[in-house]
Short mmCIF file of C-alpha atoms in Angstrom, two decimals:
data_model
loop_
_atom_site.label_atom_id
_atom_site.label_comp_id
_atom_site.label_asym_id
_atom_site.label_seq_id
_atom_site.Cartn_x
_atom_site.Cartn_y
_atom_site.Cartn_z
CA MET N 649 0.00 0.00 0.00
CA GLU N 650 1.42 3.35 -1.06
CA LEU N 651 0.23 5.13 2.10
CA ILE N 652 2.06 2.70 4.40
CA ASN N 653 5.23 2.90 2.30
CA THR N 654 5.09 6.70 2.44
CA ILE N 655 4.71 6.63 6.23
CA ILE N 656 7.69 4.26 6.55
CA ASN N 657 9.87 6.41 4.30
CA GLU N 658 9.06 9.55 6.29
CA LEU N 659 9.68 7.84 9.63
CA VAL N 660 13.15 6.59 8.68
CA ASP N 661 14.17 10.10 7.64
CA THR N 662 14.98 11.59 11.05
CA ASN N 663 15.59 15.00 9.49
CA LYS N 664 11.88 15.30 8.75
CA SER N 665 9.19 16.31 11.21
CA ILE N 666 7.49 13.40 12.93
CA THR N 667 4.12 15.16 12.67
CA SER N 668 3.70 14.43 8.95
CA PRO N 669 3.85 10.60 9.14
CA PHE N 670 1.54 10.69 12.16
CA LEU N 671 -1.05 12.69 10.24
CA LYS N 672 -0.86 10.08 7.48
CA ALA N 673 -1.15 7.33 10.10
CA LYS N 674 -4.33 9.04 11.30
CA VAL N 675 -5.74 8.74 7.78
CA LEU N 676 -4.79 5.06 7.69
CA ALA N 677 -6.34 4.38 11.10
CA SER N 678 -9.58 6.05 9.98
CA GLN N 679 -9.67 4.13 6.70
CA ILE N 680 -9.21 0.74 8.34
CA GLN N 681 -11.60 1.79 11.13
CA ASN N 682 -9.20 0.90 13.92
CA SER N 683 -10.24 2.92 16.98
CA GLU N 684 -7.28 1.80 19.12
CA LEU N 685 -4.70 2.96 16.61
CA LEU N 686 -6.63 6.16 15.93
CA LYS N 687 -6.75 7.04 19.64
CA TRP N 688 -3.01 6.59 20.13
CA VAL N 689 -2.17 8.59 17.00
CA ASN N 690 -4.59 11.38 18.02
CA ASP N 691 -3.13 11.53 21.54
CA GLU N 692 0.36 11.94 20.11
CA ILE N 693 -0.75 14.58 17.61
CA GLN N 694 -2.95 16.58 19.99
CA GLY N 695 -1.29 15.92 23.35
CA TYR N 696 -2.32 13.75 26.29
CA GLU N 697 -4.47 14.13 29.34
CA GLN N 698 -2.47 13.57 32.54
CA GLU N 699 -4.28 10.34 33.44
CA ASN N 700 -3.66 8.75 30.02
CA LEU N 701 0.04 9.52 29.76
CA PRO N 702 2.17 6.53 28.64
CA ASP N 703 5.32 5.63 30.55
CA TYR N 704 7.69 6.78 27.81
CA ARG N 705 6.44 10.34 28.28
CA VAL N 706 7.29 10.36 32.00
CA LYS N 707 10.85 11.37 32.89
CA TYR N 708 12.73 12.14 36.09
CA GLY N 709 14.79 15.19 36.83
CA TYR N 710 17.11 16.61 39.43
CA LEU N 711 16.09 18.93 42.29
CA GLN N 712 17.82 22.29 42.38
CA GLY N 713 17.03 25.31 44.49
CA ASP N 714 17.99 28.54 46.22
CA TYR N 715 18.05 28.67 50.00
CA ILE N 716 19.17 30.56 53.07
CA ASN N 717 20.67 28.61 55.95
CA GLY N 718 21.88 30.84 58.75
CA ASN N 719 24.21 33.40 57.19
CA SER N 720 24.60 31.44 53.96
CA HIS N 721 22.57 32.38 50.87
CA LEU N 722 23.16 29.81 48.12
CA LYS N 723 21.71 29.57 44.61
CA ASN N 724 21.28 26.73 42.12
CA GLN N 725 22.21 24.07 44.66
CA PRO N 726 21.32 20.34 44.60
CA ILE N 727 18.56 19.69 47.12
CA LEU N 728 18.27 16.51 49.19
CA THR N 729 14.69 16.34 50.44
CA GLY N 730 14.99 13.77 53.20
CA LEU N 731 11.54 12.57 52.19
CA GLY N 732 10.59 8.96 51.50
CA LYS N 733 11.52 7.33 48.21
CA ASP N 734 8.00 7.39 46.75
CA ILE N 735 7.41 11.05 47.59
CA GLU N 736 10.79 12.14 46.26
CA GLU N 737 10.27 10.24 43.00
CA GLU N 738 6.88 11.89 42.58
CA ILE N 739 8.41 15.33 43.10
CA LYS N 740 11.15 14.64 40.54
CA ARG N 741 8.74 13.28 37.95
CA ILE N 742 8.17 15.38 34.83
CA ARG N 743 5.16 14.57 32.65
CA PHE N 744 5.38 15.52 29.00
CA THR N 745 1.78 15.86 27.83
CA GLN N 746 2.58 18.14 24.88
CA SER N 747 1.70 17.40 21.26
CA LEU N 748 4.39 16.10 18.92
CA GLN N 749 4.61 19.51 17.30
CA GLU N 750 5.14 21.20 20.66
CA LEU N 751 7.88 18.72 21.57
CA GLU N 752 9.64 19.33 18.26
CA SER N 753 9.36 23.06 18.86
CA MET N 754 11.13 22.65 22.20
CA LEU N 755 14.04 20.99 20.42
CA SER N 756 14.28 23.74 17.82
CA LYS N 757 15.18 26.36 20.45
CA GLU N 758 18.96 26.07 20.35
CA SER N 759 19.44 28.27 23.41
CA ASP N 760 17.36 25.97 25.63
CA THR N 761 19.44 22.98 26.72
CA ILE N 762 17.79 22.51 30.10
CA ILE N 763 14.13 22.00 30.99
CA ARG N 764 13.05 23.66 34.22
CA ASN N 765 9.89 22.61 36.02
CA LEU N 766 9.09 25.04 38.83
CA LEU N 767 7.47 23.35 41.83
CA VAL N 768 4.32 24.67 43.46
CA PRO N 769 4.63 26.46 46.85
CA GLN N 770 3.03 23.54 48.69
CA LEU N 771 5.77 21.17 47.55
CA VAL N 772 8.47 23.72 48.31
CA LYS N 773 7.11 24.01 51.86
CA LEU N 774 6.95 20.23 52.22
CA VAL N 775 10.62 19.87 51.25
CA GLU N 776 11.66 22.78 53.49
CA GLN N 777 9.91 21.26 56.51
CA SER N 778 11.57 17.91 55.85
CA ILE N 779 15.04 19.47 55.68
CA LYS N 780 14.37 21.48 58.87
CA ARG N 781 13.88 18.26 60.82
CA VAL N 782 17.66 17.92 60.90
CA PRO N 783 18.83 19.97 63.96
CA GLU N 784 21.58 21.86 62.13
CA ASN N 785 19.08 22.96 59.46
CA ARG N 786 16.55 24.66 61.75
CA ALA N 787 17.36 28.04 60.20
CA PHE N 788 16.92 26.62 56.68
CA ASN N 789 14.62 28.58 54.34
CA LEU N 790 13.97 27.25 50.85
CA ILE N 791 13.35 30.20 48.53
CA HIS N 792 13.10 28.49 45.16
CA LEU N 793 12.84 24.85 44.06
CA GLU N 794 12.67 23.34 40.59
CA VAL N 795 13.12 20.05 38.81
CA ILE N 796 15.61 20.27 35.98
CA THR N 797 16.57 17.87 33.24
CA SER N 798 18.26 17.99 29.87
CA ILE N 799 16.38 18.80 26.66
CA THR N 800 17.70 15.46 25.40
CA VAL N 801 14.82 13.71 27.18
CA VAL N 802 12.48 15.32 24.65
CA ASN N 803 14.56 13.88 21.83
CA ASN N 804 14.29 10.55 23.61
CA ILE N 805 10.49 10.74 23.68
CA LEU N 806 10.29 11.60 19.99
CA SER N 807 12.68 8.76 19.19
CA VAL N 808 10.53 6.26 21.10
CA VAL N 809 7.35 7.48 19.41
CA ARG N 810 8.95 7.35 15.96
CA ASN N 811 10.20 3.81 16.56
CA LYS N 812 6.83 2.60 17.82
CA LEU N 813 4.98 3.73 14.71
CA LEU N 814 7.77 2.46 12.46
CA ASP N 815 7.75 -0.96 14.14
CA PHE N 816 3.98 -1.14 13.67
CA MET N 817 4.14 -0.25 9.97
CA LEU N 818 6.99 -2.65 9.28
CA LYS N 819 5.17 -5.48 11.04
CA ILE N 820 2.01 -4.77 9.03
CA THR N 821 3.92 -5.08 5.76
CA GLU N 822 5.67 -8.20 7.04
CA GLU N 823 2.37 -9.89 7.95
CA PHE N 824 0.21 -8.71 5.05
CA GLY N 825 2.71 -7.91 2.29
CA GLN N 826 3.72 -4.71 0.51
CA THR N 827 0.53 -4.62 -1.59
CA VAL N 828 -1.95 -4.99 1.28
CA GLU N 829 -5.29 -3.27 0.72
CA ILE N 830 -7.51 -1.33 3.12
CA LYS N 831 -10.16 -4.06 3.03
CA ASP N 832 -7.56 -6.67 4.10
CA LEU N 833 -6.68 -4.69 7.21
CA LYS N 834 -10.35 -4.03 8.00
CA GLU N 835 -11.16 -7.73 7.71
CA ASN N 836 -8.23 -8.67 9.98
CA LYS N 837 -8.85 -6.17 12.76
CA GLU N 838 -7.95 -8.65 15.51
CA LYS N 839 -4.59 -9.40 13.93
CA VAL N 840 -3.90 -5.69 13.44
CA ASN N 841 -4.72 -5.08 17.12
CA THR N 842 -2.34 -7.86 18.14
CA ILE N 843 0.44 -6.23 16.11
CA MET N 844 -0.37 -2.89 17.71
CA ASN N 845 -0.24 -4.39 21.20
CA HIS N 846 3.19 -5.89 20.50
CA THR N 847 4.73 -2.84 18.83
CA ILE N 848 3.02 0.19 20.37
CA ILE N 849 1.18 -0.63 23.59
CA ASN N 850 3.46 -3.16 25.30
CA ASN N 851 6.72 -2.29 23.59
CA SER N 852 7.54 0.51 26.04
CA GLY N 853 11.30 0.15 25.84
CA ASP N 854 11.55 -0.63 29.56
CA GLY N 855 15.01 -1.86 30.48
CA VAL N 856 16.82 -0.12 27.67
CA VAL N 857 18.22 3.36 27.93
CA VAL N 858 17.41 5.03 24.61
CA ASN N 859 20.19 7.46 23.87
CA THR N 860 22.19 8.63 20.91
CA GLY N 861 25.88 8.54 20.06
CA ASN N 862 28.16 6.92 22.62
CA ASP N 863 25.29 6.09 24.97
CA ALA N 864 23.40 3.90 22.51
CA ASN N 865 25.09 0.69 23.62
CA ILE N 866 24.37 1.08 27.34
CA ASN N 867 21.72 -1.33 28.51
CA ALA N 868 19.78 -0.75 31.71
CA SER N 869 19.24 -4.47 32.31
CA ILE N 870 22.09 -4.39 34.80
CA GLN N 871 23.50 -7.51 36.40
CA ILE N 872 25.89 -7.08 39.32
CA ASN N 873 26.51 -9.61 42.05
CA LYS N 874 25.78 -8.23 45.50
CA GLY N 875 28.85 -6.59 47.02
CA SER N 876 31.06 -7.04 43.94
CA LYS N 877 33.09 -3.85 43.65
CA ASP N 878 34.95 -5.15 40.62
CA GLU N 879 31.70 -5.61 38.69
CA LEU N 880 30.42 -2.22 39.85
CA ILE N 881 33.64 -0.52 38.73
CA GLN N 882 33.48 -2.28 35.36
CA LYS N 883 29.87 -1.19 34.76
CA LEU N 884 30.72 2.38 35.71
CA LYS N 885 33.60 2.34 33.22
CA GLU N 886 31.20 1.05 30.53
CA ALA N 887 28.99 4.06 31.31
CA ASN N 888 32.00 6.34 30.67
CA VAL N 889 32.16 7.50 34.29
CA PRO N 890 35.54 9.22 34.83
CA LYS N 891 38.06 7.23 36.87
CA SER N 892 38.19 9.83 39.65
CA ASP N 893 34.41 9.73 40.07
CA VAL N 894 34.43 5.92 40.12
CA GLN N 895 37.02 5.98 42.89
CA GLU N 896 34.97 8.54 44.81
CA LEU N 897 31.89 6.32 44.71
CA VAL N 898 33.86 3.26 45.82
CA GLU N 899 35.05 5.19 48.87
CA ILE N 900 31.52 6.46 49.56
CA ILE N 901 29.84 3.04 49.54
CA ASP N 902 32.38 1.77 52.06
CA ASN N 903 31.17 4.32 54.61
CA ASP N 904 27.64 5.20 53.49
CA GLU N 905 24.54 4.13 55.39
CA PRO N 906 21.81 3.09 52.93
CA ASN N 907 18.39 2.02 54.17
CA HIS N 908 18.11 -1.61 53.10
CA GLU N 909 14.55 -1.89 54.37
CA THR N 910 13.22 0.90 52.14
CA GLN N 911 15.94 0.37 49.51
CA THR N 912 17.02 4.01 49.50
CA LEU N 913 20.56 5.21 49.00
CA GLY N 914 22.57 6.82 51.74
CA THR N 915 23.35 10.53 51.77
CA GLY N 916 26.79 10.07 50.24
CA ALA N 917 25.57 8.02 47.28
CA LYS N 918 22.64 10.39 46.67
CA THR N 919 24.96 13.38 46.60
CA TRP N 920 27.32 11.57 44.23
CA VAL N 921 24.52 10.68 41.80
CA GLN N 922 23.25 14.27 41.85
CA LYS N 923 26.76 15.54 41.14
CA MET N 924 27.07 13.19 38.16
CA PHE N 925 23.65 14.26 36.88
CA ALA N 926 24.76 17.89 37.06
CA LYS N 927 27.92 16.99 35.11
CA ALA N 928 25.77 15.42 32.40
CA LEU N 929 23.63 18.55 32.25
CA ASP N 930 26.52 20.99 31.92
CA GLY N 931 28.38 18.76 29.47
CA SER N 932 31.43 18.10 31.66
CA TRP N 933 30.51 14.39 31.61
CA SER N 934 29.78 13.30 28.03
CA VAL N 935 26.85 10.97 28.59
CA GLY N 936 23.08 11.07 28.20
CA THR N 937 20.96 12.08 31.19
CA GLY N 938 19.19 8.73 31.00
CA VAL N 939 22.44 7.18 32.18
CA ALA N 940 23.20 9.92 34.70
CA GLY N 941 19.73 10.00 36.22
CA GLY N 942 18.73 6.36 36.12
CA VAL N 943 21.41 3.82 35.36
CA LEU N 944 23.83 5.02 38.04
CA VAL N 945 21.18 4.60 40.72
CA GLU N 946 20.36 1.11 39.43
CA LEU N 947 24.03 0.15 39.44
CA ILE N 948 24.38 1.11 43.09
CA LYS N 949 21.15 -0.67 43.99
CA LYS N 950 22.32 -3.88 42.31
CA TYR N 951 25.59 -3.61 44.23
CA TYR N 952 23.57 -3.50 47.45
CA GLY N 953 21.59 -6.54 46.30
CA TRP N 954 18.24 -4.76 45.91
#
């Protein structure tokens, strides 16, 4: 079918806007009367409601803020909340509900390399109160708090979306042939839905860090034997972590106090991960933020046997 071939050709050309093949996919979904495919395509084109957001559009950032503590007034500092794991993850979560066109527009702004998500006053107060529970922080006042991440996460989302639609179209041609007709797809709705479930719905990319360039070969399905420093060091080297930072982490985990019951990292490891994330953001560590923000934490967790 010419329409499917056109969609495939546009999807493989990463220099072209992703919106065009999705508009054509909308035509295809309407012609074959497939409501499931049409809904997904429409959500991507128009943007999502919060409650319907797929996992690949949810990313995690890094907390940064301005605060006064006694006579010290510091800006753009990493913030450790002291809150439980679930609450902290929720605070750091960034939901990208925007349309494909809006996401592409974000990438086109060359001056914007960092995404900043300002937190509401209620959350700022919650974090401030948590930090104040530590006796030496009783004079702590949190003035400003935001979640930041690299613009590369937007590129990641667009890459995932592009690959999902491409996988679907390729599988359709594989199953039905290059000359498939509209009526064939309409008559085989159940088979089309099965293909969609395998390529779009359930193929979320979980376990694989989707990056570009040197990060493309880093897999998040990490296997480290509990307590094996040699394996941890090797995995860190594979993630291009500088030798000095690897050594720093090794020294930290010898003295850190993680909470094994709640499976949360100790203060030293948390601070180290945040420092590495900041290095990824400012470019001093040449690696994708998916590695900096996620894989490093998983490496340490596997070392602890979690």
